[in-house]
Short mmCIF file of C-alpha atoms and ligand atoms in Angstrom, two decimals:
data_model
loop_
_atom_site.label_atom_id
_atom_site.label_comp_id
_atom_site.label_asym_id
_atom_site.label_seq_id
_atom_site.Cartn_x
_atom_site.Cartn_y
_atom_site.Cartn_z
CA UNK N 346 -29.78 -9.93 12.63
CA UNK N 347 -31.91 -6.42 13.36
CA UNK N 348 -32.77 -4.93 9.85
CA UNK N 349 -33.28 -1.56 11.05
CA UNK N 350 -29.38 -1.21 11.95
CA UNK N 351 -26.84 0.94 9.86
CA UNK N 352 -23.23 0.59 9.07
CA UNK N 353 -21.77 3.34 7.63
CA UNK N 354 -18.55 2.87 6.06
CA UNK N 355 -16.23 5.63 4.94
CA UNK N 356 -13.50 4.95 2.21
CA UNK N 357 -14.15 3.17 -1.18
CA UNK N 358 -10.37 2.12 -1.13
CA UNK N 359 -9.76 -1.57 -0.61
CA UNK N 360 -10.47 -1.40 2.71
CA UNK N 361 -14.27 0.49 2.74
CA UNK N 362 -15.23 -1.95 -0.38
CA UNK N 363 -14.36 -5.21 1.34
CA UNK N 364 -15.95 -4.30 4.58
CA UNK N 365 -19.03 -3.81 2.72
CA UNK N 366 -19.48 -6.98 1.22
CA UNK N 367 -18.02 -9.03 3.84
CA UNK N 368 -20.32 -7.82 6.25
CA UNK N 369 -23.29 -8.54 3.93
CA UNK N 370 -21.83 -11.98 3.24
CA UNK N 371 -21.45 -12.39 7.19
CA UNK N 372 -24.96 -11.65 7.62
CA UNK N 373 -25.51 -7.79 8.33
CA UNK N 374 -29.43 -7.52 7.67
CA UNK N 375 -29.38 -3.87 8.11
CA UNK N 376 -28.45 -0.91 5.80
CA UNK N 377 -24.76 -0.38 4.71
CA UNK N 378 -24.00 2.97 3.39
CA UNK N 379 -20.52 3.31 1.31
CA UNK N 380 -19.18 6.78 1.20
CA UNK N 381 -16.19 7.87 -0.90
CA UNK N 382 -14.87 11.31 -1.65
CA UNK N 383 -13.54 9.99 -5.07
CA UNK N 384 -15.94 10.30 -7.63
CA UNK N 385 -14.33 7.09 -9.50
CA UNK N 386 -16.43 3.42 -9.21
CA UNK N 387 -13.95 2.12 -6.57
CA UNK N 388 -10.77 0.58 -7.69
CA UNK N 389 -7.58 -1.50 -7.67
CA UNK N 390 -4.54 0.96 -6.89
CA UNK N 391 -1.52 -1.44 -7.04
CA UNK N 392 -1.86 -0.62 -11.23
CA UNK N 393 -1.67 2.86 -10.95
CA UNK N 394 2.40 2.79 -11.04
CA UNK N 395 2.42 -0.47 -13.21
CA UNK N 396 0.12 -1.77 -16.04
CA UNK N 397 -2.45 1.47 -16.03
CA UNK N 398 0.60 4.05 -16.51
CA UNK N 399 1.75 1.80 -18.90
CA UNK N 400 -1.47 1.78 -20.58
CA UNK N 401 -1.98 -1.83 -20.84
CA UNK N 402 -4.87 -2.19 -18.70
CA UNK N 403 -7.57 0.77 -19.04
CA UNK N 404 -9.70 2.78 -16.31
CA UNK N 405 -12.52 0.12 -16.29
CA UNK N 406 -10.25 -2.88 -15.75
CA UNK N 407 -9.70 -0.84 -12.60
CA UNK N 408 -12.92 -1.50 -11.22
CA UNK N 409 -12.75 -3.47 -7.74
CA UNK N 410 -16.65 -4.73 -8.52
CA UNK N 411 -18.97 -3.59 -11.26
CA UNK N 412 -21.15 -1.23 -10.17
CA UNK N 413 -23.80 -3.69 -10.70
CA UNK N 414 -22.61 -5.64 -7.98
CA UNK N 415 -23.33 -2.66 -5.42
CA UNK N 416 -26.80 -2.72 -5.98
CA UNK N 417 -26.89 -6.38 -6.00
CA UNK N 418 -25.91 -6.63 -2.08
CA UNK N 419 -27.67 -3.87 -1.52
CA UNK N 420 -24.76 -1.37 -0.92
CA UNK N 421 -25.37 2.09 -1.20
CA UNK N 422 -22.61 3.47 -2.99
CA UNK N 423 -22.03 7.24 -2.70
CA UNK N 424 -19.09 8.42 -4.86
CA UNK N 425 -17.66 12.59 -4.60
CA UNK N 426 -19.38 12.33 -1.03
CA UNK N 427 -16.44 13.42 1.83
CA UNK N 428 -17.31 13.37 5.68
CA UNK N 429 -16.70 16.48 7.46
CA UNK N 430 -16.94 14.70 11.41
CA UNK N 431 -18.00 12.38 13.35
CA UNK N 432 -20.49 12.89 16.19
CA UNK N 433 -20.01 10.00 18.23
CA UNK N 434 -22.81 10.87 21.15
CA UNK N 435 -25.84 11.50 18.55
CA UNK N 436 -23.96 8.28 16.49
CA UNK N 437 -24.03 10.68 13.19
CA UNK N 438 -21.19 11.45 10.33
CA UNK N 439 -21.59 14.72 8.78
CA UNK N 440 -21.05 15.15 5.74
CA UNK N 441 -19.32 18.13 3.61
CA UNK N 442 -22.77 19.53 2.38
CA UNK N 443 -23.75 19.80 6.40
CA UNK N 444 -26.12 16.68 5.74
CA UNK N 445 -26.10 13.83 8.52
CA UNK N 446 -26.65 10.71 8.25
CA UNK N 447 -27.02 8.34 11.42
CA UNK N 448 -24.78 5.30 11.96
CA UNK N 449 -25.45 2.01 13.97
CA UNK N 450 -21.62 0.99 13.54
CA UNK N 451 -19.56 2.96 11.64
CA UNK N 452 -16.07 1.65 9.84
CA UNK N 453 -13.56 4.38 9.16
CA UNK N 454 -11.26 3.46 5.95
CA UNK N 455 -10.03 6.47 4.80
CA UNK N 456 -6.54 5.21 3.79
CA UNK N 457 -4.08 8.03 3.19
CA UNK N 458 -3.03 11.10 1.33
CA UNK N 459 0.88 10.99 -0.53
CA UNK N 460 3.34 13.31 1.36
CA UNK N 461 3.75 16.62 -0.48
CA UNK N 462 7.14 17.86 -1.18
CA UNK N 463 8.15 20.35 0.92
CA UNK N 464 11.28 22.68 -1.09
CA UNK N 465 11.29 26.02 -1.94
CA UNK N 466 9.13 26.60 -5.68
CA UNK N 467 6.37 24.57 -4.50
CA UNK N 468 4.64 27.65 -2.57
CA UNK N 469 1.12 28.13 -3.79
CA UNK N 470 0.41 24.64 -5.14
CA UNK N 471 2.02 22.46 -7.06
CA UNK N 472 3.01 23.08 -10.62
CA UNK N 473 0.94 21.40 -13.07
CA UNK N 474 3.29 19.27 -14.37
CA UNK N 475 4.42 18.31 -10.52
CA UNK N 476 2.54 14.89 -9.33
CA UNK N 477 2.37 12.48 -6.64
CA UNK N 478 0.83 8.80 -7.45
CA UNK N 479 -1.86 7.81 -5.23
CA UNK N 480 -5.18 8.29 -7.31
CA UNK N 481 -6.88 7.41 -10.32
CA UNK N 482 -6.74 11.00 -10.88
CA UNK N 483 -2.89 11.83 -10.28
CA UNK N 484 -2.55 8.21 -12.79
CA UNK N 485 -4.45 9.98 -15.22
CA UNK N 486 -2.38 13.43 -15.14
CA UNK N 487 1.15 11.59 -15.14
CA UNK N 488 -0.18 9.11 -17.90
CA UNK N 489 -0.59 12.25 -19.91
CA UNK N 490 2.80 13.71 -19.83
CA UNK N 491 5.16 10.55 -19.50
CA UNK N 492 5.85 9.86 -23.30
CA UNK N 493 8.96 8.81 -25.05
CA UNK N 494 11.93 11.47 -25.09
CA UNK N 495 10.18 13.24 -21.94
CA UNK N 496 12.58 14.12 -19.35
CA UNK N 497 10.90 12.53 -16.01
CA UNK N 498 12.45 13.16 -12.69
CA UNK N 499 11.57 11.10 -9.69
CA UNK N 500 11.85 12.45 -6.18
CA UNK N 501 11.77 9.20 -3.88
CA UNK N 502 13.00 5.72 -4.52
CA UNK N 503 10.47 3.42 -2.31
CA UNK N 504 8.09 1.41 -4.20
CA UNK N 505 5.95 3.81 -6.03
CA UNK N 506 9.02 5.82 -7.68
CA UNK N 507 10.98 2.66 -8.74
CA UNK N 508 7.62 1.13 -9.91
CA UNK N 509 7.27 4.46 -11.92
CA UNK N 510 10.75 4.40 -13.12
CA UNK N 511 10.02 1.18 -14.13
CA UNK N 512 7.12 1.94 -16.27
CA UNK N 513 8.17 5.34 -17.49
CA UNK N 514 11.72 3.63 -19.00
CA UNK N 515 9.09 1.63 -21.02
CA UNK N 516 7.57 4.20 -22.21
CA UNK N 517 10.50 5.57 -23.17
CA UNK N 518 11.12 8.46 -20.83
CA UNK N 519 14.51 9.30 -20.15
CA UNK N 520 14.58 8.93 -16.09
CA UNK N 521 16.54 10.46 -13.00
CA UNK N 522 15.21 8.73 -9.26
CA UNK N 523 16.41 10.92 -6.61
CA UNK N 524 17.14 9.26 -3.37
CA UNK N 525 17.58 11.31 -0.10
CA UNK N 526 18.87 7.98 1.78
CA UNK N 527 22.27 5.72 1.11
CA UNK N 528 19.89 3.13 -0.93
CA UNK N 529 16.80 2.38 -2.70
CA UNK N 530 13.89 1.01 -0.45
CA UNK N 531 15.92 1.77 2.44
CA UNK N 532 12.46 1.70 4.93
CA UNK N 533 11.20 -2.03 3.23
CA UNK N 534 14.12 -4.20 2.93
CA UNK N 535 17.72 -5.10 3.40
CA UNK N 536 20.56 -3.85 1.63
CA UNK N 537 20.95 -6.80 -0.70
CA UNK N 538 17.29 -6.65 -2.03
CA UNK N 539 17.88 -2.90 -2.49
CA UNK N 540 21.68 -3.18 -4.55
CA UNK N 541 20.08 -5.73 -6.77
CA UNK N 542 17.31 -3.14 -7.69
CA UNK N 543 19.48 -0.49 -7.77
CA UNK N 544 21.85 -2.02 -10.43
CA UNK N 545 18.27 -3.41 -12.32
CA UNK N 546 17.13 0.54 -12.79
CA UNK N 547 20.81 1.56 -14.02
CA UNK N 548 20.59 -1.56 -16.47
CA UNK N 549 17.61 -0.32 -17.87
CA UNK N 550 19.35 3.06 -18.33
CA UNK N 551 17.74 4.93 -15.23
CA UNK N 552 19.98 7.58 -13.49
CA UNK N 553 19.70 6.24 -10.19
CA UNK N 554 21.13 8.71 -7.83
CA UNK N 555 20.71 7.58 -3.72
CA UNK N 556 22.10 10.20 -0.68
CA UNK N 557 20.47 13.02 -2.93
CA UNK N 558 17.98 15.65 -1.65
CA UNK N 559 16.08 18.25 -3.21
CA UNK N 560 16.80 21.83 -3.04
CA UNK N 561 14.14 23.58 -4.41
CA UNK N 562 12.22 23.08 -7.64
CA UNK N 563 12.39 25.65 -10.69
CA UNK N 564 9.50 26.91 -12.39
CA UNK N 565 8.82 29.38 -15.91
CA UNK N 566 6.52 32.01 -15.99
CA UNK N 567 3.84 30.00 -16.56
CA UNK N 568 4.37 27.97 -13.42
CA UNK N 569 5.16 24.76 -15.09
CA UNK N 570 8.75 22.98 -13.00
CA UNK N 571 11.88 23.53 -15.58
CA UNK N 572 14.07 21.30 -13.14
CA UNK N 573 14.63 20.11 -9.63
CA UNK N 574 17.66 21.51 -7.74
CA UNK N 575 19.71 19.26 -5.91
CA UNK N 576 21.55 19.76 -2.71
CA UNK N 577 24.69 19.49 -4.36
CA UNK N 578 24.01 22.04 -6.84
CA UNK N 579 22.69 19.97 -9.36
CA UNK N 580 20.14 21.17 -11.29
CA UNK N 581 18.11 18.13 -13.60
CA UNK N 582 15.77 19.86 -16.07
CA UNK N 583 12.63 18.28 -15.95
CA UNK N 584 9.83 18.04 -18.27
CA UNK N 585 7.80 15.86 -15.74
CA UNK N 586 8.44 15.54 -11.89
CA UNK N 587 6.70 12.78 -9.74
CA UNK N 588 6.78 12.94 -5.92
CA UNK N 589 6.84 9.25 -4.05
CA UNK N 590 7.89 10.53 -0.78
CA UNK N 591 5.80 8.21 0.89
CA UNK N 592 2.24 8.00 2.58
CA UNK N 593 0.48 9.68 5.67
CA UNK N 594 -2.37 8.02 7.11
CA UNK N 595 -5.79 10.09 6.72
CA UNK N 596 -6.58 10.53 10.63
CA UNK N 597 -8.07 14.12 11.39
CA UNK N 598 -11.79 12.47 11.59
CA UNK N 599 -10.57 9.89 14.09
CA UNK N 600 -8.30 12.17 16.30
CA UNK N 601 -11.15 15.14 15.95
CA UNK N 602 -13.78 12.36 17.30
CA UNK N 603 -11.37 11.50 20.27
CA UNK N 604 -10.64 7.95 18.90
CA UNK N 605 -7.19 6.33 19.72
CA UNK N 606 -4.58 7.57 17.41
CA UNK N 607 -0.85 7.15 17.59
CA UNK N 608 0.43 7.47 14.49
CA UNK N 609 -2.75 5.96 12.90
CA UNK N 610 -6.18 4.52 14.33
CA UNK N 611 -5.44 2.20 16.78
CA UNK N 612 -7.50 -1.37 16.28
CA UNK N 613 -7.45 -4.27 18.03
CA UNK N 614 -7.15 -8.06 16.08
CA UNK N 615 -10.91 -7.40 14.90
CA UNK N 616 -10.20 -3.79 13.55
CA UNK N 617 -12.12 -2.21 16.41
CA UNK N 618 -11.43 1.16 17.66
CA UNK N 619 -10.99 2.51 20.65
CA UNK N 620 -15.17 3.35 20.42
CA UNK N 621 -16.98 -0.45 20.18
CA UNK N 622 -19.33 0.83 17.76
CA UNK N 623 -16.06 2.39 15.47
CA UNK N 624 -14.45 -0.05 13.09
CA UNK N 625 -10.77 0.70 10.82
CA UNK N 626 -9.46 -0.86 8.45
CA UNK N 627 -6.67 -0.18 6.09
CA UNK N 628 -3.50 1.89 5.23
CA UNK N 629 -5.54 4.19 8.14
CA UNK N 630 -4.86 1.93 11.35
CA UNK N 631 -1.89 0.95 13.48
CA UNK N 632 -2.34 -2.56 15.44
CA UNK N 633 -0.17 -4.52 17.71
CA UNK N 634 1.04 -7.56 15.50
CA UNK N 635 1.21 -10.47 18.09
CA UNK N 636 4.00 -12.23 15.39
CA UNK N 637 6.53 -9.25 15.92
CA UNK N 638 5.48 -8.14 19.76
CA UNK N 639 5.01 -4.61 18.32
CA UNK N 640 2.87 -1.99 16.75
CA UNK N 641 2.70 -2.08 13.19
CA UNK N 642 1.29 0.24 10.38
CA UNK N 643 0.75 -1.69 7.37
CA UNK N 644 0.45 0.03 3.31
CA UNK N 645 -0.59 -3.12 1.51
CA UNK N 646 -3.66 -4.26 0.20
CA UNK N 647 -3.45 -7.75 1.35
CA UNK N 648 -3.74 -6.56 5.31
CA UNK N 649 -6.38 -3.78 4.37
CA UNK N 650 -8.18 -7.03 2.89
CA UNK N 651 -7.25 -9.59 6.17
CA UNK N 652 -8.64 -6.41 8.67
CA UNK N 653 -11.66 -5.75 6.64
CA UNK N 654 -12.67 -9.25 7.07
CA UNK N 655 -11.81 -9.31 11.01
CA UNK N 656 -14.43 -6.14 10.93
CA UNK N 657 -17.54 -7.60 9.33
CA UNK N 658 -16.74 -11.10 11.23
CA UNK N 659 -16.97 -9.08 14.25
CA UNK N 660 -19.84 -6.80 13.16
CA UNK N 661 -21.78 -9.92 12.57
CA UNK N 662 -21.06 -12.13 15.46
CA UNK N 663 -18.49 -13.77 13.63
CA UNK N 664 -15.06 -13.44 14.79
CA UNK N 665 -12.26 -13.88 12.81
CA UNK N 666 -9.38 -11.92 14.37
CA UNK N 667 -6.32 -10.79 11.96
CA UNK N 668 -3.43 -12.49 12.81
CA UNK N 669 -2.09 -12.40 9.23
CA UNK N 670 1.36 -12.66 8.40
CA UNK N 671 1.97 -9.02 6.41
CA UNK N 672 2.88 -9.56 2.53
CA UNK N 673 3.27 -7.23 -0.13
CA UNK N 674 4.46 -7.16 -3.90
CA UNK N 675 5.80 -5.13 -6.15
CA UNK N 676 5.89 -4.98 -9.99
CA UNK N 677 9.03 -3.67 -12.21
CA UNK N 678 10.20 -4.74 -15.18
CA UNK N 679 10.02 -8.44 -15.58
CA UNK N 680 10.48 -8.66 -11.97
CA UNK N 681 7.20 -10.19 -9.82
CA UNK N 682 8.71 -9.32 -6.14
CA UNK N 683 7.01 -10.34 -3.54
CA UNK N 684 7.64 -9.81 0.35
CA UNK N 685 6.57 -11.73 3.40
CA UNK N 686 7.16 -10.56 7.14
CA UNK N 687 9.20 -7.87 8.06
CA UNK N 688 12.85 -7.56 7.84
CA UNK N 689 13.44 -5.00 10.67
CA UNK N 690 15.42 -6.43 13.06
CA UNK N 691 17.62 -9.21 11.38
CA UNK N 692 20.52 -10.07 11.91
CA UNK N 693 21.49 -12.05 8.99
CA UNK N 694 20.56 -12.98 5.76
CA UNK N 695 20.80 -15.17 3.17
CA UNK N 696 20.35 -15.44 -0.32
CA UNK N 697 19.00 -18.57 -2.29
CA UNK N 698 19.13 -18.78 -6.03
CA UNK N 699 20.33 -16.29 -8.42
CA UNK N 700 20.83 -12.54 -8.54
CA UNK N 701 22.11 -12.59 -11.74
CA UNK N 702 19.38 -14.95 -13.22
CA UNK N 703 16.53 -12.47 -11.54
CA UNK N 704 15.37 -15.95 -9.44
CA UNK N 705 15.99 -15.56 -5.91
CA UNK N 706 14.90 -15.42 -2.39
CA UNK N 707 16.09 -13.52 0.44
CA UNK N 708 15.89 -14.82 3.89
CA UNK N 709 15.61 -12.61 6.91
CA UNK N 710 16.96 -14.19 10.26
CA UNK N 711 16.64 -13.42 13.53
CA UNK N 712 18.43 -15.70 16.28
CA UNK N 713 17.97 -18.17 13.83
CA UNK N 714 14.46 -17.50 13.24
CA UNK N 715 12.83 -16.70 9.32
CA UNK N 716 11.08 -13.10 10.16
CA UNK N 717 10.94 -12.00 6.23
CA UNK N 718 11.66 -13.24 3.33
CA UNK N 719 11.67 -11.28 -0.45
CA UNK N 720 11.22 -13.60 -3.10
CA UNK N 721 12.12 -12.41 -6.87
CA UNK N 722 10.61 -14.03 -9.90
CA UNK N 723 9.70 -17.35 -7.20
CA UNK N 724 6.40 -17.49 -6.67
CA UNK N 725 6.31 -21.42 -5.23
CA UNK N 726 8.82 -20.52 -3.13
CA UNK N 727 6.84 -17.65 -1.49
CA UNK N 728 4.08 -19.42 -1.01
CA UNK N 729 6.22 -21.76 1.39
CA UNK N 730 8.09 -18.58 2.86
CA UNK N 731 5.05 -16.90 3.78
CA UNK N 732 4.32 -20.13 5.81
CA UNK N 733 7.49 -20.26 7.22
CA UNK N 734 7.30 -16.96 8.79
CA UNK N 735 3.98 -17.25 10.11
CA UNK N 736 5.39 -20.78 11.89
CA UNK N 737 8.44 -18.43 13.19
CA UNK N 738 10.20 -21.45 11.80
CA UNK N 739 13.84 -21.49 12.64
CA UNK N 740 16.05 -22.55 9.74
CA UNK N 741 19.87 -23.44 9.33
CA UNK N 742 21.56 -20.86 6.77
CA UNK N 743 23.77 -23.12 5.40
CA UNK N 744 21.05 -25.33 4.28
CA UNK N 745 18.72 -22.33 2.96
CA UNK N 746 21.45 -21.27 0.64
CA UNK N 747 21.73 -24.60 -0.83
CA UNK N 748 19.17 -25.00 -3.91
CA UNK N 749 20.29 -28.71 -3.87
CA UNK N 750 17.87 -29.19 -0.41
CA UNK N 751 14.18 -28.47 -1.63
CA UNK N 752 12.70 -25.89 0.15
CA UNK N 753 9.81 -27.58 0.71
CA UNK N 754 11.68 -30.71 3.14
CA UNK N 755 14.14 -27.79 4.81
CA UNK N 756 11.12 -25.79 5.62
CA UNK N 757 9.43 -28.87 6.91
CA UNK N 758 12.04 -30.01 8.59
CA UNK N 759 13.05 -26.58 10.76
CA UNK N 760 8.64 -26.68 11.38
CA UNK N 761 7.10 -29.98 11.27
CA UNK N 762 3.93 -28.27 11.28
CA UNK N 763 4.89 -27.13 7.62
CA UNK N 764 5.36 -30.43 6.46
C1 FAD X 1322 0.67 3.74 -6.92
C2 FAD X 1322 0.45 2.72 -5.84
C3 FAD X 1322 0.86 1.41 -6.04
C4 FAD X 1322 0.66 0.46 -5.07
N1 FAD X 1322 1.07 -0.82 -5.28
C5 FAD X 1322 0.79 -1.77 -4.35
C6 FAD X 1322 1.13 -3.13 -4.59
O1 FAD X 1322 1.71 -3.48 -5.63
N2 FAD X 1322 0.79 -4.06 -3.65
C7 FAD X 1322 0.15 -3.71 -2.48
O2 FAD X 1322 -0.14 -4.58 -1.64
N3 FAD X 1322 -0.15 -2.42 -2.22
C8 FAD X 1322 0.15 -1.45 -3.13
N4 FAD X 1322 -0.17 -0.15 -2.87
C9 FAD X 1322 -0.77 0.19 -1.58
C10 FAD X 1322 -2.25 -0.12 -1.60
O3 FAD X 1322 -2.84 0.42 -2.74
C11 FAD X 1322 -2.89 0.42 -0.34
O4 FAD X 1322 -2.30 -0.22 0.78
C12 FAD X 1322 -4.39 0.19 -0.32
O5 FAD X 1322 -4.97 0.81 -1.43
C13 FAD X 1322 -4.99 0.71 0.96
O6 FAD X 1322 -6.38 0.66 0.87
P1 FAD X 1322 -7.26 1.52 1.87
O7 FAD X 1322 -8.69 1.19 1.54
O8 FAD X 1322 -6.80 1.36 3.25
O9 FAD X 1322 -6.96 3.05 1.54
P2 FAD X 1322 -7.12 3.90 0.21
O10 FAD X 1322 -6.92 3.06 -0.97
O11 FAD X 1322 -6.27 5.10 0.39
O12 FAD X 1322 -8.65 4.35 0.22
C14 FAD X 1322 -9.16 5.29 1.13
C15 FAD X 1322 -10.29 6.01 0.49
O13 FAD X 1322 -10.95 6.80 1.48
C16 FAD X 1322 -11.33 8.04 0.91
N5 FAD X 1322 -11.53 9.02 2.00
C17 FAD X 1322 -10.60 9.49 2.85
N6 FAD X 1322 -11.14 10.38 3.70
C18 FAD X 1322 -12.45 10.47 3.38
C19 FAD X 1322 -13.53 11.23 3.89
N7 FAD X 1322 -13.38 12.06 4.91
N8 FAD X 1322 -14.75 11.09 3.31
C20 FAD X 1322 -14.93 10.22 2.28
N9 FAD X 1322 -13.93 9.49 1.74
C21 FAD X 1322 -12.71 9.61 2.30
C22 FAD X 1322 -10.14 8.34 0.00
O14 FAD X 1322 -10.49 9.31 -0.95
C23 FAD X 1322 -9.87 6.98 -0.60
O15 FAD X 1322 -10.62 6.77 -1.75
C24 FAD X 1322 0.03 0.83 -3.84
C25 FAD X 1322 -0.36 2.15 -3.62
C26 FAD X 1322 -0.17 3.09 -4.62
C27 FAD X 1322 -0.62 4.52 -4.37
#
């Protein structure tokens, strides 16, 4: 391959990072540049809610490689460096300090930004003891002021504020999760994975509270929030208050190049843009899964992984298009979750195992069809799931709810291929 070629990659996420190495694994014999506006050594963000705000695993643990490893593949790693634009004719990024640097093939994986709460008391910035969770930094801040008697408020019960909830009951915070929607998780699952983590949060003594919006936040003199106001005239006091309201994709350098964007940057099955020299990866993109016949924006790490990959394989001549089933998990309590497929769509459902003994799996069905399946404290059985749903395999519900049939033969049985 030409050794005089650049790939510039933007993003030090999961994502950037894997597109890095993967295309010097692949082969690229030219330059790669890493650029990150962070000014941490990239790393793992799944934590951030879970074992690092619980302070059993520390900022280095974080680390997605040792910086070591950079220099090794000959990665130029630029940390507290943000790109301003994208000039796709001269084939430069520019970055904030008006430098540019010129790009061969450039990979955009800027991920995304949490949603800001929008209520009155929040004009002029947020107040300092007011977070969202999506950086080492924000971990760092929250880690400070969840402690034990500390009145924490949640706004948002997806996976991020239960997670929190979750980790700041073990610290011994005395928790509220506000809700704006009818149940937890509401945009993720179905309604019986979300009543069986709703009643898990009030067991653990959270104040779970779902069809409840926020008003307007209180603040002192100083600034700090006292409470958050409720639509019903509620007011919580709050010592703490942590916003996980949800994600926006980080776009504005795509759309302000001209690139494809609808809703995120568009990418085909080897994360190329609508530009051939323009790669995405990530929490960034949208892409059109062939398994559900739609478009699909994915927030996991395992699919900014899979399209990574599909990048560098088609950066260097080696194509290895992302048809990957999505999957996801989730961390609370002594609860491993983890998801396969999505549940959008079904049209029944069916439990196997035990609710009350934290051990089950939920099937998703569609005309008979396995499109998701949630699997709680089951790990072998999600390893079979996820096949399952990548086969479309077609399964009886009768039989799926009977633990007396292995999973393994049913599975088998409805795709011979899984045998
Ligand atoms: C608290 C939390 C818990 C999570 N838990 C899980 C989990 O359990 N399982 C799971 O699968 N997923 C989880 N996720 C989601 C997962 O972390 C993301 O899907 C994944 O990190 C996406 O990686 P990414 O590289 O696409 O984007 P990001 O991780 O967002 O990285 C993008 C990077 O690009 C940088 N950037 C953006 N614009 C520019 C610019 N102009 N110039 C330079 N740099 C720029 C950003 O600063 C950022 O560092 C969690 C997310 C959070 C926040």
């Amino acid at each position: 391959m030409d050794n005089t070629e650049t790939l510039v990659v933007i993003g030090t996420g999961h994502a950037g990072v894997e597109l890095a190495f993967a295309a010097r694994q692949q082969g690229w014999a030219g330059a790669i540049v890493l650029l990150g506006e962070e000014s941490h050594l990239p790393y793992h963000r799944p934590p951030l809610s879970k074992a690092f705000l619980c302070g059993t695993v520390d900022a280095a643990s974080l680390a997605l490689r040792q910086d070591t490893a950079f220099e090794k593949s000959d990665i130029a790693l630029r940390l507290g460096c943000r790109v301003r634009a994208i000039d796709r004719a001269a084939h430069e990024v520019v970055l904030d300090d008006g430098t540019a640097l010129a790009y061969t093939k450039l990979a955009l994986c800027t991920g995304g930004r949490a949603r800001a709460l929008d209520v009155p008391g929040m004009e002029g910035g947020p107040p300092s003891n007011l977070h969202s969770l999506r950086t080492q930094t924000d971990a760092l801040a929250i880690a400070g002021l969840v402690r034990e008697g500390a009145r924490v408020v949640i706004v948002g019960a997806g996976y991020v504020g239960l997670e929190v909830a979750a980790s700041a009951r073990k610290l011994g915070a005395t928790v509220t999760v506000l809700e704006s929607q009818a149940r937890v998780l509401a945009r993720v699952t179905g309604a019986t994975l979300s009543a069986f983590y709703e009643s898990v949060h009030r067991e653990a003594g959270v104040d779970l509270r779902t069809n409840a919006s926020v008003q307007a936040i209180e603040r002192d003199a100083s600034g700090a929030a006292t409470a958050v106001l409720c639509g019903d005239g509620t007011r919580l006091p709050a010592d703490v208050v942590i916003v996980g309201i949800g994600m926006l994709a980080n776009t504005a350098l795509a759309e302000a190049a001209g690139l494809r964007v609808e809703g995120g940057i568009v990418v085909d099955e080897h994360a190329v843009t609508s530009d051939p020299d323009i790669f995405s990866a990530g929490d960034c993109t949208v892409h059109d899964s062939a398994l559900y016949g739609r478009r699909v924006r994915l927030e996991s790490v395992p699919n900014a992984l899979e399209q990574a990959r599909a990048a560098a394989g088609w950066l260097c001549d080696k194509p290895r298009p992302n048809h990957a089933v999505p999957w996801f998990w989730s961390d609370q309590y002594d609860l491993k979750l983890q998801m396969t497929g999505l549940a959008d769509g079904h049209d029944a459902c069916v439990v196997r195992g035990s609710l009350v003994e934290r051990s089950f799996c939920a099937f998703y069905l569609r005309a008979g069809r396995v499109i998701a399946v949630d699997a709680v404290n089951r790990p072998a059985d999600f390893m079979l799931a996820k096949k399952a749903v990548a086969a479309g395999a077609c399964a009886d519900p009768q039989a799926l709810a009977d633990t007396s049939i292995a999973l393994k033969d049913l599975l088998a049985l409805a795709s011979p291929s899984l045998g």
